[in-house]
Coordinates of C-alpha atoms and ligand atoms in Angstrom, one line a residue:
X22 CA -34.2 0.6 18.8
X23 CA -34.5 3.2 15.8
X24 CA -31.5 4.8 16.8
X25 CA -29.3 2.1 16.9
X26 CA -29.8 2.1 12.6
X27 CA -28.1 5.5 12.9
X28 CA -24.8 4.3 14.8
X29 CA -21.5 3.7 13.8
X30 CA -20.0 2.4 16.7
X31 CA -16.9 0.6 14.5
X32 CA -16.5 3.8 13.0
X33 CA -16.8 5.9 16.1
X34 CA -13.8 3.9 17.9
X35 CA -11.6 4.8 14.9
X36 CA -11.9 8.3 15.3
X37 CA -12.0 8.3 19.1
X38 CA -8.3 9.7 19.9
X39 CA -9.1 12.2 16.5
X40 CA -11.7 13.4 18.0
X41 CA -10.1 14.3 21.6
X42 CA -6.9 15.8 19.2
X43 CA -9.4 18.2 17.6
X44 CA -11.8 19.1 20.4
X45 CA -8.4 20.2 22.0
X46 CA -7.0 21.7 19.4
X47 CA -10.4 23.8 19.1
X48 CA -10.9 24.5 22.4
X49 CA -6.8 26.1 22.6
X50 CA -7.3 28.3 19.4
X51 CA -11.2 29.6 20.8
X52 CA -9.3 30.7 24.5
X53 CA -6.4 31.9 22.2
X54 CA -8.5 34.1 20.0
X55 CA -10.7 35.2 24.0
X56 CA -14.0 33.1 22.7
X57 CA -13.4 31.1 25.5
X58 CA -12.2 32.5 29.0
X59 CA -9.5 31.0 30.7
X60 CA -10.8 29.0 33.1
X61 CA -13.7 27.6 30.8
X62 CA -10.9 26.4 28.4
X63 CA -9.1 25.0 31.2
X64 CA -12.3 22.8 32.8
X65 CA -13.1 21.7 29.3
X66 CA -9.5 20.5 28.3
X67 CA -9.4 18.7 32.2
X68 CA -12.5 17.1 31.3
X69 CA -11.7 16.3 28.0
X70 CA -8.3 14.2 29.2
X71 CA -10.4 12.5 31.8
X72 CA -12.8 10.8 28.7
X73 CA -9.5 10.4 26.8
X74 CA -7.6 8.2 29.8
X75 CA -11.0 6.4 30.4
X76 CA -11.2 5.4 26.6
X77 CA -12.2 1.6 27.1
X78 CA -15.3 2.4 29.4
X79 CA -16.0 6.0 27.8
X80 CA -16.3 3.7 24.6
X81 CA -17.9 0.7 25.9
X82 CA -20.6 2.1 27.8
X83 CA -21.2 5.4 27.1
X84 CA -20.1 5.9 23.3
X85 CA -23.5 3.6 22.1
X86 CA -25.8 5.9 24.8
X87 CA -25.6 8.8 21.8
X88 CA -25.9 9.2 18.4
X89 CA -22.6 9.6 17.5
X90 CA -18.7 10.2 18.8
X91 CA -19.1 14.0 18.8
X92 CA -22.3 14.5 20.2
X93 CA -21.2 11.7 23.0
X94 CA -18.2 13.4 24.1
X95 CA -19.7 16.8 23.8
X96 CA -22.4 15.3 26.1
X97 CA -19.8 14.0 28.6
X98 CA -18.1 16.9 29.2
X99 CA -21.6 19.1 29.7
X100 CA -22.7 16.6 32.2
X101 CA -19.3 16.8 33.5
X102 CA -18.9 20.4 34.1
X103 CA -22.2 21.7 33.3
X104 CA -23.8 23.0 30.2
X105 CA -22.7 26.8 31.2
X106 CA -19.2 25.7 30.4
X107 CA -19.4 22.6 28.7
X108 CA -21.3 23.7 26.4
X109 CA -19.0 26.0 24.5
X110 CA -17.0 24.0 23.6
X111 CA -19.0 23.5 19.8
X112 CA -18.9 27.4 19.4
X113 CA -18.0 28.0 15.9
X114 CA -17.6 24.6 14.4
X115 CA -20.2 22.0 13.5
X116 CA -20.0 18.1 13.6
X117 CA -20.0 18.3 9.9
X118 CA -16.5 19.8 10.0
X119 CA -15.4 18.4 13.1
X120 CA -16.1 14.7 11.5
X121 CA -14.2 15.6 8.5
X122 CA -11.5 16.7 10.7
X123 CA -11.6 13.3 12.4
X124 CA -11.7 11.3 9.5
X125 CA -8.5 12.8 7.6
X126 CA -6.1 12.8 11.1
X127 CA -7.6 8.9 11.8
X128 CA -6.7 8.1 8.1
X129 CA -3.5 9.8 8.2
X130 CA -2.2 7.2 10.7
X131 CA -3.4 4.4 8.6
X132 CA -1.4 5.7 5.6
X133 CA 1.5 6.0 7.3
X134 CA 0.9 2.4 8.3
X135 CA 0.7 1.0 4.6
X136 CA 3.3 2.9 4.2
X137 CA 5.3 1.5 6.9
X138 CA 4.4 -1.9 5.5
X139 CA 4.7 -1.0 1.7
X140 CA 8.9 -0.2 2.5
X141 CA 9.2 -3.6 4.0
X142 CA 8.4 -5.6 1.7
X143 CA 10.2 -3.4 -1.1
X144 CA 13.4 -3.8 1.1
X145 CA 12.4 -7.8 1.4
X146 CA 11.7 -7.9 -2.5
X147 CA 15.4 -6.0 -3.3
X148 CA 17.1 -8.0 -0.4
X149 CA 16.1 -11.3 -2.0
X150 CA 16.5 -9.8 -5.6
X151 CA 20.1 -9.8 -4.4
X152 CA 20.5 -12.8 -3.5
X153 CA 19.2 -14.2 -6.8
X154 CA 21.2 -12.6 -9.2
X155 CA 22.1 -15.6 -11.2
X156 CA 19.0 -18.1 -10.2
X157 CA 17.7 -18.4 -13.4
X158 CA 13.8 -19.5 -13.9
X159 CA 11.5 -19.3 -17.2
X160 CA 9.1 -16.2 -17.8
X161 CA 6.1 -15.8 -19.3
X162 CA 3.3 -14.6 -21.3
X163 CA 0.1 -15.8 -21.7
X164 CA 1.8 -18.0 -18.7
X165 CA 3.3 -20.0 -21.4
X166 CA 7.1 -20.2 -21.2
X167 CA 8.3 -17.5 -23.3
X168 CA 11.9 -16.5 -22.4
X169 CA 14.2 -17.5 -19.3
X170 CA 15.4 -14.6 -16.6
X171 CA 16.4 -14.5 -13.4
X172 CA 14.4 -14.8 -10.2
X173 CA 15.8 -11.4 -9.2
X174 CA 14.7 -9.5 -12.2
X175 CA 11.4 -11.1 -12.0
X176 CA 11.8 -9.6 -8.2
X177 CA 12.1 -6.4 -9.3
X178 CA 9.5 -6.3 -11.7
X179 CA 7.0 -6.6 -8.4
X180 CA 9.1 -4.1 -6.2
X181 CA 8.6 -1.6 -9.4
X182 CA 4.5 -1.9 -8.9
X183 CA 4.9 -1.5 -5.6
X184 CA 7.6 1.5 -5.3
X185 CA 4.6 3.0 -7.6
X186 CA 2.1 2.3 -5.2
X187 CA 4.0 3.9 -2.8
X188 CA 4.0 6.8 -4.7
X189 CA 0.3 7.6 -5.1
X190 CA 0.5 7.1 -1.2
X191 CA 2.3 9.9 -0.8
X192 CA -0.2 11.5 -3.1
X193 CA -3.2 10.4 -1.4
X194 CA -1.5 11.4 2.1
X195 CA -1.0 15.2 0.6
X196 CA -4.9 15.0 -0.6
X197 CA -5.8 13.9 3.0
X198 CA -3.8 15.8 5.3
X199 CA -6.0 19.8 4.7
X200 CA -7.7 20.8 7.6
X201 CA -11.3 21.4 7.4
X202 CA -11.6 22.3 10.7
X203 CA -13.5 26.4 11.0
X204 CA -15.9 25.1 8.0
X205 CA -18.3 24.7 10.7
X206 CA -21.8 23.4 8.9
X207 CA -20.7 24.3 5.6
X208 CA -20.9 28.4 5.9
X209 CA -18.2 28.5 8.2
X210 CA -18.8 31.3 10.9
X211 CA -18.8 34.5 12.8
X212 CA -17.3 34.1 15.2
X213 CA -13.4 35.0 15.0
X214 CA -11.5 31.4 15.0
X215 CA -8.3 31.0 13.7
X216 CA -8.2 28.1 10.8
X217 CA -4.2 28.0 10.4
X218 CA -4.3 27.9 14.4
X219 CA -6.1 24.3 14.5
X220 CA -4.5 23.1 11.3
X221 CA -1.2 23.7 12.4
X222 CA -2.1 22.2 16.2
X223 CA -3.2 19.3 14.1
X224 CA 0.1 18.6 12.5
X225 CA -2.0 19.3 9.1
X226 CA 0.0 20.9 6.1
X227 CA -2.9 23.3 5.2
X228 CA -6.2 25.0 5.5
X229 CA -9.0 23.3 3.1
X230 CA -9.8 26.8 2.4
X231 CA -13.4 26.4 1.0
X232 CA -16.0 26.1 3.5
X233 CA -18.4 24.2 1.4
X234 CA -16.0 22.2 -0.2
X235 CA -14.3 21.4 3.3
X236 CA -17.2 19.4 4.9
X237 CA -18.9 18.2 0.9
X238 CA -16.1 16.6 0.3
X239 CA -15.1 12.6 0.5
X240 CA -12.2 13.1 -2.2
X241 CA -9.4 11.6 0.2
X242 CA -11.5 8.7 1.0
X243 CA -11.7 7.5 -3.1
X244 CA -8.0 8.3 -3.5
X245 CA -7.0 6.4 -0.9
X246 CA -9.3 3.3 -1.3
X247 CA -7.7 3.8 -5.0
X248 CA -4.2 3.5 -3.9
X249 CA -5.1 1.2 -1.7
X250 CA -7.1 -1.4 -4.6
X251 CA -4.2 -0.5 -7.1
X252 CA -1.9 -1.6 -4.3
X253 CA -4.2 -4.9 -4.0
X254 CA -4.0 -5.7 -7.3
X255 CA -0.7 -5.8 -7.1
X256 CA -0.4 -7.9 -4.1
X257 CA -2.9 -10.0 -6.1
X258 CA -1.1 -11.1 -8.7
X259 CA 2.0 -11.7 -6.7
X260 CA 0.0 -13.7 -4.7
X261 CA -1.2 -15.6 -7.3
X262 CA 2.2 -16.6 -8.8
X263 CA 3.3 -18.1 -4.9
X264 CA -0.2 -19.7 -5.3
X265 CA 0.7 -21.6 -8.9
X266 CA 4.6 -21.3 -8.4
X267 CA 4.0 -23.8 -5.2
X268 CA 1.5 -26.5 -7.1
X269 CA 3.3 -29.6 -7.7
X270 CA 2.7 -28.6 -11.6
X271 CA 5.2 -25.6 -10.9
X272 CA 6.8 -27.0 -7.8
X273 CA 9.4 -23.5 -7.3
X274 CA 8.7 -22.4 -4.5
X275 CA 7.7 -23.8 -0.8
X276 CA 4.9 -21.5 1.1
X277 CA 7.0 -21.3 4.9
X278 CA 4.8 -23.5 7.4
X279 CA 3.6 -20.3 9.0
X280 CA 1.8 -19.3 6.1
X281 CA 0.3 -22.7 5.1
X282 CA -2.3 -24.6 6.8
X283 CA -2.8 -28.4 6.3
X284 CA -5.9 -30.2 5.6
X285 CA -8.5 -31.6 8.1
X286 CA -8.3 -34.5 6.1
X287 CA -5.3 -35.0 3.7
X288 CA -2.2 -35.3 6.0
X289 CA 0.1 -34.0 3.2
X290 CA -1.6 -31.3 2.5
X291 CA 0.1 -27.7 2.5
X292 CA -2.3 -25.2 1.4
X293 CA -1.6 -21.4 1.0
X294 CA -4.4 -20.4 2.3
X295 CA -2.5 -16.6 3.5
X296 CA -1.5 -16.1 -0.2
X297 CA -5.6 -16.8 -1.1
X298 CA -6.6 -14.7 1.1
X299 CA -4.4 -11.7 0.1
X300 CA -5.7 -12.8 -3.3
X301 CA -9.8 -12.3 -1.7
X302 CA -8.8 -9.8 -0.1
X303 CA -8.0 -7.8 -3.3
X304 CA -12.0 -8.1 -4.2
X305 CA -12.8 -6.9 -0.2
X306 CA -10.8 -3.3 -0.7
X307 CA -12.3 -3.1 -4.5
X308 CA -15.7 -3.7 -3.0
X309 CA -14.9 -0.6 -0.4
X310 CA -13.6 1.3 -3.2
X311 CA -17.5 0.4 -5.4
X312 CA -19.3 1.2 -1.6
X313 CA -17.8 5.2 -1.2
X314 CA -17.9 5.4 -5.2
X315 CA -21.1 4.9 -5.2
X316 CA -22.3 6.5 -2.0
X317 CA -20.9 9.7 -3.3
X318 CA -22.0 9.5 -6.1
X319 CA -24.7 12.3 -6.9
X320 CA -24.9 13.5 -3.4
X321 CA -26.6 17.0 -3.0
X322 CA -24.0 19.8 -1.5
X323 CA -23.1 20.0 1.0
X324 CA -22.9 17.4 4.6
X325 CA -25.3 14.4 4.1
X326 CA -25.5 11.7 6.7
X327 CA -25.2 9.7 3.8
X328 CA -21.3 10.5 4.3
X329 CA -21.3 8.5 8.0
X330 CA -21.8 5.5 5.5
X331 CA -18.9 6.2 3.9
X332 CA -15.9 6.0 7.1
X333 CA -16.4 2.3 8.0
X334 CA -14.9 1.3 3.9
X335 CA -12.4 3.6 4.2
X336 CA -10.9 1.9 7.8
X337 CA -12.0 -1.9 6.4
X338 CA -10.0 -1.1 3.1
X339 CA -7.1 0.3 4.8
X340 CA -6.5 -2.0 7.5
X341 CA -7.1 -4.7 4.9
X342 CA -4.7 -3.5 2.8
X343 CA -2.0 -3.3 5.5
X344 CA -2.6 -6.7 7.0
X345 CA -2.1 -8.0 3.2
X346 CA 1.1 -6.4 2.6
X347 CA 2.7 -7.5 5.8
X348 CA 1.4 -11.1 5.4
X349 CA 3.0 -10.8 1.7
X350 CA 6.5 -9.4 3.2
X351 CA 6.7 -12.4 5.7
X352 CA 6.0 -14.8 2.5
X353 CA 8.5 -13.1 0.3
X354 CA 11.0 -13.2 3.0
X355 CA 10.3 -16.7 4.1
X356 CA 9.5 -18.5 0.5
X357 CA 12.1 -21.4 0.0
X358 CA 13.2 -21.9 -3.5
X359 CA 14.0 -24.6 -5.7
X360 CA 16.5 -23.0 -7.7
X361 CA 17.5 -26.3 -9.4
X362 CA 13.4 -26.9 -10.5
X363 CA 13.2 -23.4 -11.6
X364 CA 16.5 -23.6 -13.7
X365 CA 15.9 -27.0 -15.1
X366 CA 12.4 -25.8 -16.5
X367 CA 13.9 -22.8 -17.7
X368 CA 14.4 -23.8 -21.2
X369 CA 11.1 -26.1 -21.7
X370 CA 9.6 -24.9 -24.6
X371 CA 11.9 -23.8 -26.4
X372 CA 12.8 -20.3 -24.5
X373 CA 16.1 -19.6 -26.4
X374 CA 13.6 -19.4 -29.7
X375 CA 14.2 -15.5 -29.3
X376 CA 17.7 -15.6 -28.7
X377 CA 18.5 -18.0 -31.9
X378 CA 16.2 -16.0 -34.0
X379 CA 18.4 -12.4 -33.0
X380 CA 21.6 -14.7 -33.5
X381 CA 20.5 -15.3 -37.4
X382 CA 19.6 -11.8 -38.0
X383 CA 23.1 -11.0 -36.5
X384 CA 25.0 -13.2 -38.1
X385 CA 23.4 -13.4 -41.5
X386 CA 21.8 -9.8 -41.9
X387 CA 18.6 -10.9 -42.7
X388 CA 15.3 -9.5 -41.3
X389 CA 14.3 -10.2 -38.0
X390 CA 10.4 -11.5 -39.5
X391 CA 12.6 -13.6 -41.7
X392 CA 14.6 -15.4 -39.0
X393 CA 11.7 -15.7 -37.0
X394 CA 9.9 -17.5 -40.2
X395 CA 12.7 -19.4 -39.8
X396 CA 12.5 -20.5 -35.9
X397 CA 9.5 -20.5 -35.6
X398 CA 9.1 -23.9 -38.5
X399 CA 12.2 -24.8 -37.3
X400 CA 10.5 -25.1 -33.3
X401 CA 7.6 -26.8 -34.9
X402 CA 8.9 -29.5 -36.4
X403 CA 11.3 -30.3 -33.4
X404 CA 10.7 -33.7 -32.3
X405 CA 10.6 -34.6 -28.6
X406 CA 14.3 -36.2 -28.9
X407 CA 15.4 -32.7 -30.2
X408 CA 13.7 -30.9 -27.9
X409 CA 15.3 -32.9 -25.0
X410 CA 18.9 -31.9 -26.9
X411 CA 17.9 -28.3 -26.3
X412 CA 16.9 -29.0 -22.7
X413 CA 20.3 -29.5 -22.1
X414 CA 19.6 -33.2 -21.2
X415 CA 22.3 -34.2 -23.8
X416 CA 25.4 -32.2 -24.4
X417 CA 25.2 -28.9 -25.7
X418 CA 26.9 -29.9 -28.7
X419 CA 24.8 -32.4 -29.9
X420 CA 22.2 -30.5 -29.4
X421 CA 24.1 -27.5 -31.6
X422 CA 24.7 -30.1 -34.4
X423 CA 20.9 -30.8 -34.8
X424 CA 19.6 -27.7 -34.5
X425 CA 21.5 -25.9 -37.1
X426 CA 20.8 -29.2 -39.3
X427 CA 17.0 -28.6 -38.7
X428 CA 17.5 -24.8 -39.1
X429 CA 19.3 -25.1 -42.6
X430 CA 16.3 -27.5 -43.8
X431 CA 14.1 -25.1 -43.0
X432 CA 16.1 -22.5 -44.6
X433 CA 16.5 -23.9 -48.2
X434 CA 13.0 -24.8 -48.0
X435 CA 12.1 -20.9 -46.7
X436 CA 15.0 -19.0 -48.5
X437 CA 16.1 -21.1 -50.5
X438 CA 19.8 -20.8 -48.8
X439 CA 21.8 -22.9 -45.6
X440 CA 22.2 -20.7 -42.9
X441 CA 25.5 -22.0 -42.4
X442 CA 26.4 -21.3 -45.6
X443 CA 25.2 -17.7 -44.7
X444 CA 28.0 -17.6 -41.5
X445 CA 25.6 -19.3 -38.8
X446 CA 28.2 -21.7 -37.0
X447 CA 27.8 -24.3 -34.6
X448 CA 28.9 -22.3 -32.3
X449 CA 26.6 -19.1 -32.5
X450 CA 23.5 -21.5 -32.1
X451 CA 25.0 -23.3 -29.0
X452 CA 25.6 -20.2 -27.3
X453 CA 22.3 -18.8 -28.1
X454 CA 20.7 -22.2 -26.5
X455 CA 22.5 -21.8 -23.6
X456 CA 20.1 -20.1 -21.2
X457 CA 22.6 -18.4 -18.7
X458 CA 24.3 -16.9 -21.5
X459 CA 21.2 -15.5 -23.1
X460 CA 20.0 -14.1 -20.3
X461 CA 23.5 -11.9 -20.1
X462 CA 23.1 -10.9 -23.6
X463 CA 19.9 -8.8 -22.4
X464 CA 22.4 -6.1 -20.5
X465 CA 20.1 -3.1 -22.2
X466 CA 18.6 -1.1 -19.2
X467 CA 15.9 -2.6 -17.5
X468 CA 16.7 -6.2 -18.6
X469 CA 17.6 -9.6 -16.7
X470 CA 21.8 -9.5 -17.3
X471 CA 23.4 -9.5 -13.5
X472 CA 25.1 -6.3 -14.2
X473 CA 22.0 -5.0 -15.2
X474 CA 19.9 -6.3 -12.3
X475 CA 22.1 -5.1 -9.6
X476 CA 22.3 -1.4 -11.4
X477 CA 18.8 -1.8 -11.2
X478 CA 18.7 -3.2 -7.3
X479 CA 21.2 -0.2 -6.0
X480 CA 19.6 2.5 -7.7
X481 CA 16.2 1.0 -5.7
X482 CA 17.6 0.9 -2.3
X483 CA 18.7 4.9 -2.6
X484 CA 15.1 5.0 -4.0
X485 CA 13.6 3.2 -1.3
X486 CA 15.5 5.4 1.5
X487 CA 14.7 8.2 0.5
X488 CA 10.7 7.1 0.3
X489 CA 11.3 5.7 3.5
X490 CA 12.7 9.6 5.0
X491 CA 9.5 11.4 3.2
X492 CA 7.5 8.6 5.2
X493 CA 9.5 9.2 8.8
X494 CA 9.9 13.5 7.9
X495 CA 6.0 13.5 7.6
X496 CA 5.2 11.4 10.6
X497 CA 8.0 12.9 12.5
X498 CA 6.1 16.4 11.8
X499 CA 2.9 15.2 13.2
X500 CA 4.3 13.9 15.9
X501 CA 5.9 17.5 16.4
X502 CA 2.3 19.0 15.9
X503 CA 0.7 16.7 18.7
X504 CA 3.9 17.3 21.2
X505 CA 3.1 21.5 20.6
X506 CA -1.2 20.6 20.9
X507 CA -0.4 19.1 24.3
X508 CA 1.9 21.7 25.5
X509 CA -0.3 24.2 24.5
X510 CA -3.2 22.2 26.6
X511 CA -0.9 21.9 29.8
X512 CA -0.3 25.7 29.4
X513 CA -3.7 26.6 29.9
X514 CA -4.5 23.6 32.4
X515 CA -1.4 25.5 34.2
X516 CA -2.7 28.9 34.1
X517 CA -5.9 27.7 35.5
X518 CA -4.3 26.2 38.4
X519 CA -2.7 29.3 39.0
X520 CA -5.8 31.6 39.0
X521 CA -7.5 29.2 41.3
X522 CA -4.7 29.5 43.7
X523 CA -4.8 33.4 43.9
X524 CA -8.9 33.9 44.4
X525 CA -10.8 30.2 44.8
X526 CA -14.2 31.3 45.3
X527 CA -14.0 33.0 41.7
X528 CA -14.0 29.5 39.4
X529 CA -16.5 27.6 41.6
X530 CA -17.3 25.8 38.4
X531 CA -13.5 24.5 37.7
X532 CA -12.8 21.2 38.7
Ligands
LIG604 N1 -21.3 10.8 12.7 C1 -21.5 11.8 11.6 C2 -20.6 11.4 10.4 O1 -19.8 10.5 10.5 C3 -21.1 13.1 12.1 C4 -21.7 14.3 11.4 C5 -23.1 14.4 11.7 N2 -23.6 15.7 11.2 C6 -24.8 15.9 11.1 N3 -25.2 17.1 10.7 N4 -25.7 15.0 11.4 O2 -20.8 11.9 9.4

């Protein structure tokens, strides 16, 4: 059938309970302002809960009869009640508005679900940074050992990204949550609504003021798909250090079972196939974000049906998005680590390099470049057996001896002078090798030392409450809206009743 190329069924369910919110609302502020009467107000709000507690059948058989959501319940309630009544209820507002309307309050609860979400796994990411003060591992660059840390600050580094991401949320959630509602087509109309009336029955913060601009617009859809892929990168590459970080290569962490499946044919096998995914899924929200980008792009002022095509990316990349952050909560919160691989491996290739190199410069006064001269022919001609002194597989002492042997070689040859003859002792080098003490020399803020890192964790947890009130004080005021829409729809259910009571015959019409 032709028409079927025009649905949106997936689409359509998403807004379902949107839809009901804002006929309501619409139908309250037209009796309010006398463009409806009473008792046409109160048969279109009775009809309107009947569709709304018959969602499942309203949606599976009689959504797909129409073109769309709006013109299907608009076509309910006229065969309901009769076109006479019914069929007011679209005075002064236009699907074009209407869908807008729809698609902002349907995408409001989805941001407060990644929201939700986004918290959790903070408050898992700083509740296991906690715990791993002092479990040391190597970090990287170029994903080449560079210099050791700690598991928690590496912890922290993610929670960072992600307290970010939460923060454009909020941003995105202030873009989306205008009203459009009273743009009507585009021209708005002349018929005396009240726009603050519907906006504020809505739970909205504010009017969209501009009619044109209200229904053009698809702003709030690329902002959020843009949190939401900014968000996925992130996931991403966490996702793809549990991936590596669980290889036998790496072997420091273990996936928990429930987010590993085996193989079909290798009985050892423990894949992490939930990490991959949220890795895939990353391309899936980019690819929603490229869809709206590019279905905006150059589209003539002001409603296009192009703009239908746009609502089914913005409910794939969102759910995606929260489905992926939850998965990677349950990982983070679940991983098992093997603190005694990660700390053993901390040192491989030569991570104190760094930490030797500031030592000299502190010790002797010369330049940093010179002492990294220095090091850095000093790492290279290192044999095996040395390196295996510095990997603390001999006693630190030994391996202090050889070093500083190596190091004044290098020296005369560089400088021309023994470093120990410049006030580099024994000492001095085998602190700098040892790893746990390096990593407490780095106290400056922001860096690995415990102190440091659980500065860094408390100051994230009042961080992280507070995001977490903002999150509750906006839902908490649309759930305040909704509470005031339907009070305002029993009132005029109720004053209905009572009319009918006093003179019957006079609202044949009301059911
Ligand atoms: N289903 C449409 C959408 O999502 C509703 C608006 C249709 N408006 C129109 N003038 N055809 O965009």
């Amino acid at each position: 059938m032709a028409k079927d190329y025009i649905l949106s069924l997936d689409a359509d369910r998403w807004l379902f309970h949107a839809d009901i919110l804002v006929d309501k609302a619409h139908v309250v502020m037209l009796q309010d302002r006398g463009i409806l009467k009473k008792h046409e107000a109160a048969a279109i709000l009775g009809c309107l809960a009947n569709i709304e507690e018959r969602e499942a059948d309203f949606i599976d058989h009689e959504l797909p009869l129409y073109e769309d959501l709006h013109t299907a319940i608009e076509s309910v309630v006229i065969r309901e009640i009769g076109e006479d009544v019914g069929g007011r209820m679209h005075t002064g507002r236009s699907r074009n508005d209407e869908v807008a309307a729809c698609i902002r309050i349907a995408l409001r609860s989805e941001l407060f679900e990644v929201m939700r979400e986004l918290i959790g796994l903070r408050r898992a990411l700083l509740g296991k940074a906690a715990e791993h003060l002092e479990t040391i591992m190597p970090g990287y660059t170029h994903l080449q050992h560079a210099q050791a840390t700690t598991y928690a600050h590496y912890l922290l580094a993610h929670a960072d990204a992600f307290a970010r991401d939460f923060s454009r949320l909020i941003r995105a959630y202030e873009c989306t949550n205008m009203s459009p509602l009273g743009a009507a087509a585009f021209a708005s109309t002349g018929f005396p609504i009240d726009r603050e009336r519907t906006a504020k029955l809505l739970g909205f913060d504010a009017v969209l003021e501009h009619s044109m601009d209200a229904v053009s617009t698809r702003d709030f859809v690329i902002e959020t798909i843009s949190c939401c892929s900014n968000l996925m990168v992130n996931l991403s590459r966490l996702a793809e250090e549990l991936i590596l970080w669980s290889t036998s290569e790496f072997d420091f962490v273990r996936i928990p079972a429930e987010y590993a499946t085996g193989s079909s044919i290798m009985p050892q096998k423990r894949n992490p196939d939930y990490a991959e995914l949220v890795r895939a899924r990353a391309g899936t929200v980019y690819g929603c974000l490229m869809s709206v980008l590019s279905i905006c792009k150059a589209l003539p002022y002001s409603y296009n049906r192009d703009l239908q095509e746009v609502t089914p990316h913005l409910l794939k990349a969102t759910k995606t998005t929260t489905a992926s952050v939850a998965v990677m909560k349950a990982m983070v919160e679940g991983l098992e680590l093997k603190e005694e691989e990660m700390e053993k491996k901390a040192p491989l290739g030569f991570t104190a390099a760094t930490e030797l190199a500031d030592t000299i410069v502190q010790k002797t006064g010369m330049s940093f470049r010179t002492a990294h001269k220095i090091i850095s022919s000093t790492v290279s001609v290192l044999t095996d057996e040395n390196l295996k002194l510095i990997t603390g597989q001999e006693s630190e002492n030994a391996a202090a001896t050889e070093i500083l042997r190596q190091i004044d070689e290098i020296a005369t040859g560089i400088i021309g002078k023994k470093l120990s003859e410049m006030g580099l002792t024994e000492k001095e080098v085998r602190e700098a090798l040892n790893i746990t003490l390096n990593i407490q020399r780095r106290k400056v803020k922001g860096g690995p030392a415990k102190k440091e890192v659980q500065r860094m964790i408390e100051k994230r947890r009042t961080e992280l409450d507070k995001d977490e009130k903002s999150r509750q004080e906006k839902e908490e005021r649309v759930r305040r809206s909704s509470e005031e829409l339907e009070r305002e729809v029993k009132k005029k259910k109720r004053s209905i009743r009572v009319i009918k009571r006093l003179s019957p015959n006079l609202l044949g019409i009301v059911k």
